[in-house]
């Protein structure tokens, strides 16, 4: 019974992939919920002090490897950690990296904000909005996604600040 059920869900997931529906959406039943089922305390404490803890599912494995492999030169800052800490984060993060259609492509600079899907989803936002002091950067997801800290990027919870 369990086996059958598992086979069935694998089939359904395969179908979503075939149809180009991303698994993040499919699994969460229509909401853009990217919160990992198990959160790493190390990731939360070390990777959310300068910005929020980005959902692992929003970058492919190769991008995460480069990000974690170059923390001393991290987007203009030094975000170095002890090798053991990097290893702990990698072990948790790598299996959760994005594999579905939209995310599989490695974005420029390994930035979520440079991914084609990101640009498309945000194309209606005026250039001026990104420059507001309340936003500052596209990487500042929580400025507009009020539930970003919970991994929820559903557009129902978007509010663009003044
Ligand atoms: C010392 C501060 C600091 C720490 C600690 C830090 N980051 Fe960053 N991170 C930055 C800055 C600054 C940027 C660039 C933000 C921008 O462009 O607005 C950035 C950007 C990123 C981006 C790209 C965002 C985009 O544009 O899509 C990723 C991915 C990322 N960080 C992952 C991590 C991970 C993983 C960790 C933990 C190992 C981490 N960061 C820890 C400062 C930090
Ligand atoms: C300036 C405000 C703003 C920032 C900053 C921002 N977003 Fe968005 N985002 C939006 C808006 C507005 C939409 C809804 C577009 C629409 O209505 O179709 C959106 C849509 C999305 C969607 C699709 C949601 C859906 O239900 O279809 C995802 C996923 C997403 N954003 C992720 C992110 C991530 C991850 C970051 C940070 C790396 C980010 N956004 C930063 C405003 C923002």
Short mmCIF file of N, CA and C and ligand atoms in Angstrom, two decimals:
data_model
loop_
_atom_site.label_atom_id
_atom_site.label_comp_id
_atom_site.label_asym_id
_atom_site.label_seq_id
_atom_site.Cartn_x
_atom_site.Cartn_y
_atom_site.Cartn_z
N UNK A 1 0.85 -1.21 0.00
CA UNK A 1 0.00 0.00 0.00
C UNK A 1 0.87 1.25 0.00
N UNK A 2 1.83 1.24 0.93
CA UNK A 2 2.73 2.38 1.02
C UNK A 2 3.49 2.53 -0.31
N UNK A 3 3.95 1.37 -0.80
CA UNK A 3 4.70 1.37 -2.05
C UNK A 3 3.87 1.94 -3.19
N UNK A 4 2.61 1.52 -3.25
CA UNK A 4 1.72 1.99 -4.31
C UNK A 4 1.56 3.50 -4.22
N UNK A 5 1.36 3.93 -2.98
CA UNK A 5 1.14 5.36 -2.81
C UNK A 5 2.38 6.15 -3.25
N UNK A 6 3.53 5.62 -2.88
CA UNK A 6 4.75 6.33 -3.24
C UNK A 6 4.93 6.36 -4.76
N UNK A 7 4.63 5.23 -5.40
CA UNK A 7 4.75 5.17 -6.86
C UNK A 7 3.81 6.20 -7.49
N UNK A 8 2.60 6.28 -6.92
CA UNK A 8 1.61 7.19 -7.45
C UNK A 8 2.09 8.64 -7.32
N UNK A 9 2.64 8.98 -6.13
CA UNK A 9 3.06 10.38 -5.98
C UNK A 9 4.26 10.68 -6.88
N UNK A 10 5.12 9.67 -7.10
CA UNK A 10 6.24 9.87 -8.01
C UNK A 10 5.72 10.15 -9.41
N UNK A 11 4.70 9.37 -9.78
CA UNK A 11 4.09 9.55 -11.10
C UNK A 11 3.49 10.95 -11.25
N UNK A 12 2.78 11.37 -10.20
CA UNK A 12 2.13 12.68 -10.25
C UNK A 12 3.17 13.78 -10.35
N UNK A 13 4.23 13.63 -9.54
CA UNK A 13 5.30 14.62 -9.57
C UNK A 13 5.93 14.65 -10.96
N UNK A 14 6.14 13.46 -11.53
CA UNK A 14 6.70 13.35 -12.88
C UNK A 14 5.82 14.08 -13.88
N UNK A 15 4.53 13.98 -13.69
CA UNK A 15 3.57 14.62 -14.58
C UNK A 15 3.70 16.14 -14.49
N UNK A 16 3.82 16.64 -13.25
CA UNK A 16 3.98 18.08 -13.07
C UNK A 16 5.24 18.56 -13.78
N UNK A 17 6.31 17.78 -13.61
CA UNK A 17 7.57 18.16 -14.24
C UNK A 17 7.38 18.20 -15.75
N UNK A 18 6.71 17.15 -16.28
CA UNK A 18 6.47 17.07 -17.72
C UNK A 18 5.66 18.26 -18.20
N UNK A 19 4.72 18.71 -17.39
CA UNK A 19 3.87 19.83 -17.79
C UNK A 19 4.54 21.18 -17.54
N UNK A 20 5.70 21.14 -16.88
CA UNK A 20 6.41 22.38 -16.62
C UNK A 20 5.87 23.13 -15.40
N UNK A 21 5.07 22.45 -14.59
CA UNK A 21 4.59 23.08 -13.35
C UNK A 21 5.68 22.82 -12.33
N UNK A 22 6.14 23.85 -11.63
CA UNK A 22 7.24 23.57 -10.74
C UNK A 22 6.77 22.84 -9.49
N UNK A 23 7.63 21.96 -9.03
CA UNK A 23 7.28 21.11 -7.90
C UNK A 23 6.99 21.92 -6.64
N UNK A 24 7.69 23.06 -6.50
CA UNK A 24 7.44 23.91 -5.33
C UNK A 24 5.98 24.30 -5.25
N UNK A 25 5.40 24.64 -6.38
CA UNK A 25 4.00 25.02 -6.43
C UNK A 25 3.12 23.80 -6.24
N UNK A 26 3.46 22.75 -6.98
CA UNK A 26 2.63 21.56 -6.98
C UNK A 26 2.50 20.96 -5.59
N UNK A 27 3.64 20.81 -4.93
CA UNK A 27 3.65 20.17 -3.62
C UNK A 27 2.86 21.00 -2.61
N UNK A 28 2.99 22.31 -2.70
CA UNK A 28 2.31 23.17 -1.74
C UNK A 28 0.86 23.44 -2.12
N UNK A 29 0.39 22.75 -3.13
CA UNK A 29 -1.01 22.87 -3.50
C UNK A 29 -1.39 24.26 -3.98
N UNK A 30 -0.56 24.84 -4.83
CA UNK A 30 -0.92 26.11 -5.45
C UNK A 30 -0.31 27.32 -4.79
N UNK A 31 0.19 27.18 -3.55
CA UNK A 31 0.81 28.35 -2.94
C UNK A 31 2.30 28.34 -3.25
N UNK A 32 2.91 29.52 -3.27
CA UNK A 32 4.35 29.59 -3.55
C UNK A 32 5.08 29.45 -2.23
N UNK A 33 5.06 28.25 -1.72
CA UNK A 33 5.65 27.99 -0.43
C UNK A 33 6.95 27.23 -0.60
N UNK A 34 8.05 27.87 -0.26
CA UNK A 34 9.36 27.25 -0.47
C UNK A 34 10.05 26.94 0.84
N UNK A 35 9.28 26.92 1.92
CA UNK A 35 9.90 26.63 3.22
C UNK A 35 10.32 25.17 3.26
N UNK A 36 11.62 24.88 3.51
CA UNK A 36 12.04 23.49 3.60
C UNK A 36 11.33 22.80 4.77
N UNK A 37 11.06 21.51 4.63
CA UNK A 37 10.34 20.82 5.71
C UNK A 37 11.17 20.78 6.99
N UNK A 38 12.47 20.71 6.85
CA UNK A 38 13.35 20.79 8.02
C UNK A 38 14.28 21.97 7.82
N UNK A 39 14.33 22.87 8.78
CA UNK A 39 15.18 24.04 8.67
C UNK A 39 16.48 23.80 9.42
N UNK A 40 17.59 24.21 8.83
CA UNK A 40 18.87 24.07 9.50
C UNK A 40 19.09 25.30 10.39
N UNK A 41 19.33 25.06 11.66
CA UNK A 41 19.58 26.19 12.57
C UNK A 41 20.85 26.93 12.19
N UNK A 42 21.82 26.17 11.68
CA UNK A 42 23.08 26.78 11.25
C UNK A 42 22.82 27.73 10.08
N UNK A 43 22.03 27.26 9.14
CA UNK A 43 21.71 28.10 7.98
C UNK A 43 20.96 29.34 8.45
N UNK A 44 19.96 29.12 9.31
CA UNK A 44 19.16 30.24 9.79
C UNK A 44 20.04 31.26 10.52
N UNK A 45 20.94 30.78 11.35
CA UNK A 45 21.71 31.75 12.13
C UNK A 45 22.80 32.42 11.29
N UNK A 46 23.44 31.68 10.39
CA UNK A 46 24.57 32.25 9.64
C UNK A 46 24.18 32.92 8.33
N UNK A 47 23.07 32.54 7.75
CA UNK A 47 22.73 33.06 6.42
C UNK A 47 21.51 33.97 6.44
N UNK A 48 21.16 34.46 7.60
CA UNK A 48 20.03 35.40 7.62
C UNK A 48 20.34 36.62 8.48
N UNK A 49 21.64 36.91 8.65
CA UNK A 49 21.97 38.09 9.44
C UNK A 49 22.03 39.34 8.56
N UNK A 50 22.42 39.18 7.29
CA UNK A 50 22.52 40.34 6.39
C UNK A 50 21.31 40.44 5.47
N UNK A 51 20.69 39.31 5.19
CA UNK A 51 19.48 39.26 4.35
C UNK A 51 18.69 38.07 4.87
N UNK A 52 17.51 37.85 4.32
CA UNK A 52 16.76 36.71 4.85
C UNK A 52 17.36 35.39 4.36
N UNK A 53 16.98 34.31 5.00
CA UNK A 53 17.49 32.99 4.61
C UNK A 53 16.76 32.59 3.32
N UNK A 54 17.47 32.69 2.20
CA UNK A 54 16.83 32.38 0.92
C UNK A 54 16.44 30.91 0.85
N UNK A 55 15.29 30.63 0.24
CA UNK A 55 14.88 29.23 0.14
C UNK A 55 15.84 28.43 -0.75
N UNK A 56 16.35 27.30 -0.25
CA UNK A 56 17.26 26.47 -1.05
C UNK A 56 16.69 26.13 -2.43
N UNK A 57 15.38 25.96 -2.51
CA UNK A 57 14.75 25.53 -3.77
C UNK A 57 14.82 26.58 -4.87
N UNK A 58 15.28 27.79 -4.56
CA UNK A 58 15.28 28.84 -5.57
C UNK A 58 16.59 28.99 -6.33
N UNK A 59 17.57 28.14 -6.03
CA UNK A 59 18.81 28.13 -6.82
C UNK A 59 19.20 26.68 -7.09
N UNK A 60 19.81 26.42 -8.26
CA UNK A 60 20.25 25.04 -8.53
C UNK A 60 21.51 24.69 -7.73
N UNK A 61 21.77 23.41 -7.65
CA UNK A 61 22.90 22.89 -6.88
C UNK A 61 24.23 23.56 -7.22
N UNK A 62 24.54 23.68 -8.53
CA UNK A 62 25.83 24.25 -8.92
C UNK A 62 25.99 25.67 -8.40
N UNK A 63 24.90 26.43 -8.39
CA UNK A 63 24.96 27.80 -7.89
C UNK A 63 25.22 27.82 -6.39
N UNK A 64 24.50 27.00 -5.65
CA UNK A 64 24.71 26.95 -4.20
C UNK A 64 26.14 26.54 -3.87
N UNK A 65 26.68 25.59 -4.66
CA UNK A 65 28.06 25.15 -4.40
C UNK A 65 29.03 26.31 -4.56
N UNK A 66 28.82 27.10 -5.61
CA UNK A 66 29.71 28.25 -5.82
C UNK A 66 29.53 29.28 -4.72
N UNK A 67 28.28 29.53 -4.32
CA UNK A 67 28.03 30.51 -3.25
C UNK A 67 28.74 30.06 -1.96
N UNK A 68 28.56 28.80 -1.60
CA UNK A 68 29.17 28.31 -0.35
C UNK A 68 30.68 28.16 -0.47
N UNK A 69 31.15 28.03 -1.70
CA UNK A 69 32.59 27.86 -1.92
C UNK A 69 33.34 29.19 -2.01
N UNK A 70 32.63 30.30 -1.95
CA UNK A 70 33.30 31.60 -2.11
C UNK A 70 32.76 32.62 -1.11
N UNK A 71 32.49 32.17 0.11
CA UNK A 71 31.89 33.06 1.10
C UNK A 71 32.81 34.23 1.50
N UNK A 72 34.12 34.05 1.26
CA UNK A 72 35.03 35.16 1.58
C UNK A 72 34.88 36.31 0.59
N UNK A 73 34.35 35.98 -0.59
CA UNK A 73 34.06 37.04 -1.59
C UNK A 73 32.60 36.91 -1.96
N UNK A 74 31.74 37.38 -1.06
CA UNK A 74 30.31 37.15 -1.19
C UNK A 74 29.59 38.45 -1.56
N UNK A 75 29.37 38.64 -2.83
CA UNK A 75 28.65 39.82 -3.32
C UNK A 75 29.18 41.11 -2.68
N UNK A 76 30.50 41.21 -2.65
CA UNK A 76 31.11 42.44 -2.14
C UNK A 76 31.36 42.45 -0.65
N UNK A 77 30.99 41.39 0.05
CA UNK A 77 31.29 41.34 1.48
C UNK A 77 31.99 40.03 1.84
N UNK A 78 32.54 39.99 3.03
CA UNK A 78 33.16 38.76 3.51
C UNK A 78 32.16 38.05 4.43
N UNK A 79 31.68 36.91 4.00
CA UNK A 79 30.71 36.15 4.81
C UNK A 79 31.30 34.80 5.21
N UNK A 80 32.63 34.77 5.38
CA UNK A 80 33.33 33.52 5.70
C UNK A 80 32.80 32.82 6.93
N UNK A 81 32.87 31.52 6.87
CA UNK A 81 32.52 30.67 8.02
C UNK A 81 33.63 29.65 8.18
N UNK A 82 33.64 28.96 9.30
CA UNK A 82 34.58 27.86 9.50
C UNK A 82 34.22 26.74 8.52
N UNK A 83 35.25 26.02 8.02
CA UNK A 83 34.97 24.92 7.08
C UNK A 83 33.91 23.94 7.59
N UNK A 84 33.94 23.64 8.88
CA UNK A 84 32.95 22.69 9.43
C UNK A 84 31.53 23.24 9.35
N UNK A 85 31.42 24.56 9.48
CA UNK A 85 30.10 25.18 9.40
C UNK A 85 29.58 25.16 7.96
N UNK A 86 30.51 25.42 7.03
CA UNK A 86 30.13 25.39 5.61
C UNK A 86 29.67 23.98 5.25
N UNK A 87 30.40 22.99 5.77
CA UNK A 87 30.05 21.60 5.49
C UNK A 87 28.67 21.25 6.04
N UNK A 88 28.41 21.71 7.25
CA UNK A 88 27.11 21.45 7.87
C UNK A 88 25.98 22.05 7.04
N UNK A 89 26.20 23.28 6.60
CA UNK A 89 25.17 23.94 5.79
C UNK A 89 25.00 23.22 4.44
N UNK A 90 26.13 22.88 3.80
CA UNK A 90 26.07 22.19 2.50
C UNK A 90 25.29 20.89 2.58
N UNK A 91 25.56 20.13 3.62
CA UNK A 91 24.91 18.81 3.75
C UNK A 91 23.41 18.95 3.82
N UNK A 92 22.97 20.00 4.49
CA UNK A 92 21.53 20.22 4.62
C UNK A 92 20.96 20.83 3.33
N UNK A 93 21.71 21.79 2.78
CA UNK A 93 21.18 22.56 1.65
C UNK A 93 21.18 21.81 0.31
N UNK A 94 22.23 21.07 0.04
CA UNK A 94 22.37 20.47 -1.29
C UNK A 94 21.19 19.60 -1.73
N UNK A 95 20.69 18.72 -0.86
CA UNK A 95 19.54 17.91 -1.30
C UNK A 95 18.27 18.73 -1.54
N UNK A 96 18.27 19.98 -1.03
CA UNK A 96 17.07 20.82 -1.16
C UNK A 96 17.17 21.81 -2.32
N UNK A 97 18.32 21.78 -3.01
CA UNK A 97 18.53 22.73 -4.12
C UNK A 97 17.45 22.55 -5.18
N UNK A 98 17.17 23.61 -5.89
CA UNK A 98 16.11 23.59 -6.90
C UNK A 98 16.46 22.68 -8.08
N UNK A 99 15.52 21.85 -8.47
CA UNK A 99 15.76 20.94 -9.60
C UNK A 99 14.68 21.11 -10.67
N UNK A 100 13.61 21.79 -10.35
CA UNK A 100 12.53 21.85 -11.33
C UNK A 100 12.85 22.85 -12.44
N UNK A 101 12.08 22.71 -13.48
CA UNK A 101 12.35 23.37 -14.76
C UNK A 101 12.88 24.81 -14.67
N UNK A 102 12.10 25.68 -14.03
CA UNK A 102 12.46 27.10 -14.03
C UNK A 102 13.77 27.39 -13.33
N UNK A 103 14.06 26.60 -12.29
CA UNK A 103 15.20 26.91 -11.42
C UNK A 103 16.48 26.19 -11.84
N UNK A 104 16.35 25.19 -12.69
CA UNK A 104 17.50 24.35 -13.03
C UNK A 104 18.64 25.14 -13.67
N UNK A 105 18.27 26.14 -14.44
CA UNK A 105 19.24 26.98 -15.15
C UNK A 105 20.04 27.82 -14.14
N UNK A 106 21.38 27.85 -14.29
CA UNK A 106 22.20 28.60 -13.33
C UNK A 106 22.16 30.10 -13.66
N UNK A 107 21.60 30.92 -12.79
CA UNK A 107 21.51 32.34 -13.12
C UNK A 107 22.86 33.07 -13.02
N UNK A 108 22.95 34.19 -13.70
CA UNK A 108 24.15 35.02 -13.66
C UNK A 108 24.48 35.36 -12.21
N UNK A 109 25.76 35.31 -11.87
CA UNK A 109 26.26 35.61 -10.52
C UNK A 109 25.63 34.73 -9.43
N UNK A 110 25.00 33.64 -9.85
CA UNK A 110 24.31 32.77 -8.90
C UNK A 110 23.33 33.56 -8.04
N UNK A 111 22.66 34.49 -8.69
CA UNK A 111 21.66 35.30 -8.01
C UNK A 111 20.26 34.84 -8.38
N UNK A 112 19.44 34.62 -7.35
CA UNK A 112 18.01 34.32 -7.57
C UNK A 112 17.42 35.46 -8.39
N UNK A 113 17.84 36.67 -8.04
CA UNK A 113 17.28 37.87 -8.67
C UNK A 113 17.69 38.06 -10.13
N UNK A 114 18.62 37.21 -10.63
CA UNK A 114 19.00 37.30 -12.05
C UNK A 114 18.38 36.16 -12.86
N UNK A 115 17.68 35.27 -12.19
CA UNK A 115 17.07 34.13 -12.89
C UNK A 115 15.96 34.61 -13.82
N UNK A 116 15.82 33.95 -14.95
CA UNK A 116 14.80 34.34 -15.93
C UNK A 116 13.40 34.33 -15.31
N UNK A 117 13.11 33.33 -14.48
CA UNK A 117 11.77 33.27 -13.88
C UNK A 117 11.54 34.46 -12.95
N UNK A 118 12.62 34.87 -12.25
CA UNK A 118 12.50 36.00 -11.33
C UNK A 118 12.17 37.28 -12.10
N UNK A 119 12.94 37.49 -13.16
CA UNK A 119 12.75 38.70 -13.98
C UNK A 119 11.32 38.72 -14.54
N UNK A 120 10.86 37.56 -14.99
CA UNK A 120 9.51 37.48 -15.56
C UNK A 120 8.43 37.76 -14.51
N UNK A 121 8.56 37.13 -13.36
CA UNK A 121 7.55 37.33 -12.30
C UNK A 121 7.50 38.78 -11.81
N UNK A 122 8.62 39.50 -11.96
CA UNK A 122 8.69 40.87 -11.44
C UNK A 122 8.71 41.94 -12.52
N UNK A 123 8.38 41.54 -13.76
CA UNK A 123 8.51 42.49 -14.88
C UNK A 123 7.59 43.70 -14.78
N UNK A 124 6.48 43.58 -14.05
CA UNK A 124 5.53 44.70 -13.98
C UNK A 124 5.94 45.76 -12.95
N UNK A 125 6.98 45.46 -12.19
CA UNK A 125 7.41 46.42 -11.17
C UNK A 125 8.27 47.51 -11.82
N UNK A 126 7.88 48.75 -11.61
CA UNK A 126 8.60 49.89 -12.19
C UNK A 126 10.02 49.98 -11.62
N UNK A 127 10.96 50.42 -12.46
CA UNK A 127 12.36 50.55 -12.05
C UNK A 127 12.51 51.39 -10.78
N UNK A 128 11.70 52.41 -10.67
CA UNK A 128 11.77 53.33 -9.53
C UNK A 128 11.50 52.59 -8.20
N UNK A 129 10.63 51.60 -8.25
CA UNK A 129 10.25 50.86 -7.03
C UNK A 129 11.45 50.18 -6.38
N UNK A 130 12.29 49.56 -7.22
CA UNK A 130 13.47 48.84 -6.69
C UNK A 130 14.43 49.78 -5.97
N UNK A 131 14.39 51.06 -6.36
CA UNK A 131 15.33 52.02 -5.79
C UNK A 131 14.84 52.68 -4.51
N UNK A 132 13.57 52.46 -4.17
CA UNK A 132 13.03 53.09 -2.96
C UNK A 132 13.85 52.68 -1.74
N UNK A 133 13.96 53.59 -0.78
CA UNK A 133 14.78 53.26 0.40
C UNK A 133 14.13 52.13 1.21
N UNK A 134 12.84 51.95 1.03
CA UNK A 134 12.14 50.86 1.72
C UNK A 134 12.39 49.50 1.05
N UNK A 135 12.96 49.51 -0.15
CA UNK A 135 13.23 48.27 -0.88
C UNK A 135 14.74 48.06 -1.02
N UNK A 136 15.42 49.02 -1.61
CA UNK A 136 16.88 49.03 -1.78
C UNK A 136 17.42 48.04 -2.79
N UNK A 137 16.93 46.80 -2.76
CA UNK A 137 17.49 45.78 -3.63
C UNK A 137 16.44 44.71 -3.91
N UNK A 138 16.52 44.14 -5.09
CA UNK A 138 15.61 43.04 -5.43
C UNK A 138 15.85 41.85 -4.51
N UNK A 139 17.08 41.77 -3.97
CA UNK A 139 17.42 40.65 -3.08
C UNK A 139 16.75 40.79 -1.72
N UNK A 140 16.16 41.95 -1.47
CA UNK A 140 15.48 42.22 -0.20
C UNK A 140 14.01 41.75 -0.30
N UNK A 141 13.84 40.46 -0.49
CA UNK A 141 12.52 39.87 -0.76
C UNK A 141 11.45 40.32 0.24
N UNK A 142 11.82 40.37 1.51
CA UNK A 142 10.84 40.63 2.56
C UNK A 142 10.29 42.06 2.52
N UNK A 143 10.94 42.95 1.76
CA UNK A 143 10.40 44.31 1.64
C UNK A 143 9.00 44.26 1.05
N UNK A 144 8.75 43.32 0.14
CA UNK A 144 7.44 43.23 -0.54
C UNK A 144 6.69 41.95 -0.20
N UNK A 145 7.43 40.86 -0.02
CA UNK A 145 6.79 39.58 0.31
C UNK A 145 6.69 39.51 1.83
N UNK A 146 5.51 39.86 2.35
CA UNK A 146 5.36 39.98 3.80
C UNK A 146 5.53 38.65 4.52
N UNK A 147 5.40 37.54 3.80
CA UNK A 147 5.54 36.22 4.42
C UNK A 147 6.82 35.51 3.98
N UNK A 148 7.78 36.29 3.44
CA UNK A 148 9.03 35.70 2.93
C UNK A 148 9.81 34.96 4.02
N UNK A 149 9.78 35.49 5.23
CA UNK A 149 10.52 34.84 6.33
C UNK A 149 10.01 33.41 6.56
N UNK A 150 8.77 33.18 6.21
CA UNK A 150 8.20 31.83 6.37
C UNK A 150 8.34 31.03 5.07
N UNK A 151 9.06 31.57 4.10
CA UNK A 151 9.25 30.84 2.85
C UNK A 151 8.06 30.93 1.91
N UNK A 152 7.11 31.81 2.23
CA UNK A 152 5.90 31.91 1.42
C UNK A 152 5.96 33.14 0.50
N UNK A 153 6.01 32.87 -0.80
CA UNK A 153 6.12 33.95 -1.79
C UNK A 153 4.86 34.09 -2.62
N UNK A 154 3.76 33.61 -2.07
CA UNK A 154 2.49 33.70 -2.78
C UNK A 154 2.14 35.17 -3.02
N UNK A 155 1.66 35.46 -4.23
CA UNK A 155 1.40 36.88 -4.53
C UNK A 155 0.24 37.47 -3.72
N UNK A 156 -0.52 36.64 -3.03
CA UNK A 156 -1.58 37.15 -2.14
C UNK A 156 -0.99 37.96 -0.99
N UNK A 157 0.27 37.69 -0.67
CA UNK A 157 0.87 38.34 0.49
C UNK A 157 1.92 39.39 0.11
N UNK A 158 1.84 39.86 -1.13
CA UNK A 158 2.78 40.88 -1.59
C UNK A 158 2.22 42.27 -1.28
N UNK A 159 3.05 43.12 -0.73
CA UNK A 159 2.64 44.51 -0.52
C UNK A 159 3.86 45.39 -0.80
N UNK A 160 3.78 46.17 -1.85
CA UNK A 160 4.93 47.01 -2.21
C UNK A 160 4.96 48.24 -1.30
N UNK A 161 6.08 48.44 -0.58
CA UNK A 161 6.15 49.56 0.38
C UNK A 161 6.31 50.91 -0.32
N UNK A 162 5.89 51.95 0.33
CA UNK A 162 5.98 53.32 -0.23
C UNK A 162 7.43 53.82 -0.14
C1 LIG B 1 28.02 39.67 6.05
C2 LIG B 1 26.73 39.70 5.42
C3 LIG B 1 26.26 38.45 4.72
C4 LIG B 1 26.19 37.17 5.22
C5 LIG B 1 26.57 36.66 6.59
C6 LIG B 1 25.62 36.36 4.15
N1 LIG B 1 25.33 37.12 3.06
FE1 LIG B 1 24.46 36.50 1.34
N2 LIG B 1 24.57 38.38 0.59
C7 LIG B 1 25.11 39.47 1.25
C8 LIG B 1 25.02 40.64 0.40
C9 LIG B 1 25.50 42.05 0.75
C10 LIG B 1 24.38 40.22 -0.80
C11 LIG B 1 24.01 41.08 -1.99
C12 LIG B 1 22.63 41.68 -1.69
C13 LIG B 1 22.12 42.62 -2.74
O1 LIG B 1 22.52 42.56 -3.90
O2 LIG B 1 21.24 43.43 -2.38
C14 LIG B 1 24.12 38.80 -0.63
C15 LIG B 1 23.49 38.02 -1.57
C16 LIG B 1 23.26 36.66 -1.47
C17 LIG B 1 22.65 35.85 -2.50
C18 LIG B 1 22.15 36.34 -3.86
C19 LIG B 1 20.82 37.10 -3.71
C20 LIG B 1 20.24 37.49 -5.06
O3 LIG B 1 20.51 38.60 -5.53
O4 LIG B 1 19.50 36.67 -5.61
C21 LIG B 1 22.62 34.56 -2.03
C22 LIG B 1 22.07 33.35 -2.75
C23 LIG B 1 23.20 34.58 -0.71
N3 LIG B 1 23.57 35.87 -0.38
C24 LIG B 1 23.37 33.47 0.10
C25 LIG B 1 23.97 33.49 1.36
C26 LIG B 1 24.23 32.31 2.15
C27 LIG B 1 23.92 30.90 1.73
C28 LIG B 1 24.80 32.73 3.32
C29 LIG B 1 25.27 31.90 4.49
C30 LIG B 1 26.34 30.96 4.21
C31 LIG B 1 24.90 34.19 3.24
N4 LIG B 1 24.39 34.60 2.05
C32 LIG B 1 25.42 34.99 4.25
C33 LIG B 1 25.62 39.49 2.52
C34 LIG B 1 25.72 38.40 3.36
C1 LIG B 2 9.75 45.41 -4.91
C2 LIG B 2 8.97 44.33 -4.35
C3 LIG B 2 9.45 42.90 -4.51
C4 LIG B 2 10.66 42.36 -4.12
C5 LIG B 2 11.81 43.07 -3.45
C6 LIG B 2 10.59 40.95 -4.47
N1 LIG B 2 9.40 40.65 -5.03
FE1 LIG B 2 8.75 38.82 -5.64
N2 LIG B 2 7.05 39.64 -6.35
C7 LIG B 2 6.67 40.97 -6.20
C8 LIG B 2 5.37 41.17 -6.82
C9 LIG B 2 4.60 42.48 -6.89
C10 LIG B 2 4.98 39.92 -7.34
C11 LIG B 2 3.65 39.55 -8.00
C12 LIG B 2 3.67 39.68 -9.45
C13 LIG B 2 2.26 39.38 -9.96
O1 LIG B 2 1.29 39.87 -9.37
O2 LIG B 2 2.16 38.63 -10.89
C14 LIG B 2 6.07 38.98 -7.03
C15 LIG B 2 6.06 37.63 -7.39
C16 LIG B 2 6.97 36.70 -6.93
C17 LIG B 2 6.85 35.28 -7.12
C18 LIG B 2 5.71 34.58 -7.82
C19 LIG B 2 4.54 34.51 -6.83
C20 LIG B 2 3.27 33.95 -7.40
O3 LIG B 2 2.31 33.72 -6.60
O4 LIG B 2 3.18 33.73 -8.61
C21 LIG B 2 7.93 34.69 -6.51
C22 LIG B 2 8.23 33.22 -6.39
C23 LIG B 2 8.73 35.78 -5.96
N3 LIG B 2 8.12 36.98 -6.24
C24 LIG B 2 9.92 35.59 -5.27
C25 LIG B 2 10.72 36.63 -4.82
C26 LIG B 2 12.01 36.44 -4.17
C27 LIG B 2 12.63 35.10 -3.87
C28 LIG B 2 12.50 37.69 -3.89
C29 LIG B 2 13.83 38.06 -3.30
C30 LIG B 2 15.01 37.36 -3.82
C31 LIG B 2 11.50 38.66 -4.35
N4 LIG B 2 10.45 37.98 -4.90
C32 LIG B 2 11.62 40.04 -4.24
C33 LIG B 2 7.38 41.95 -5.57
C34 LIG B 2 8.66 41.82 -5.07
#
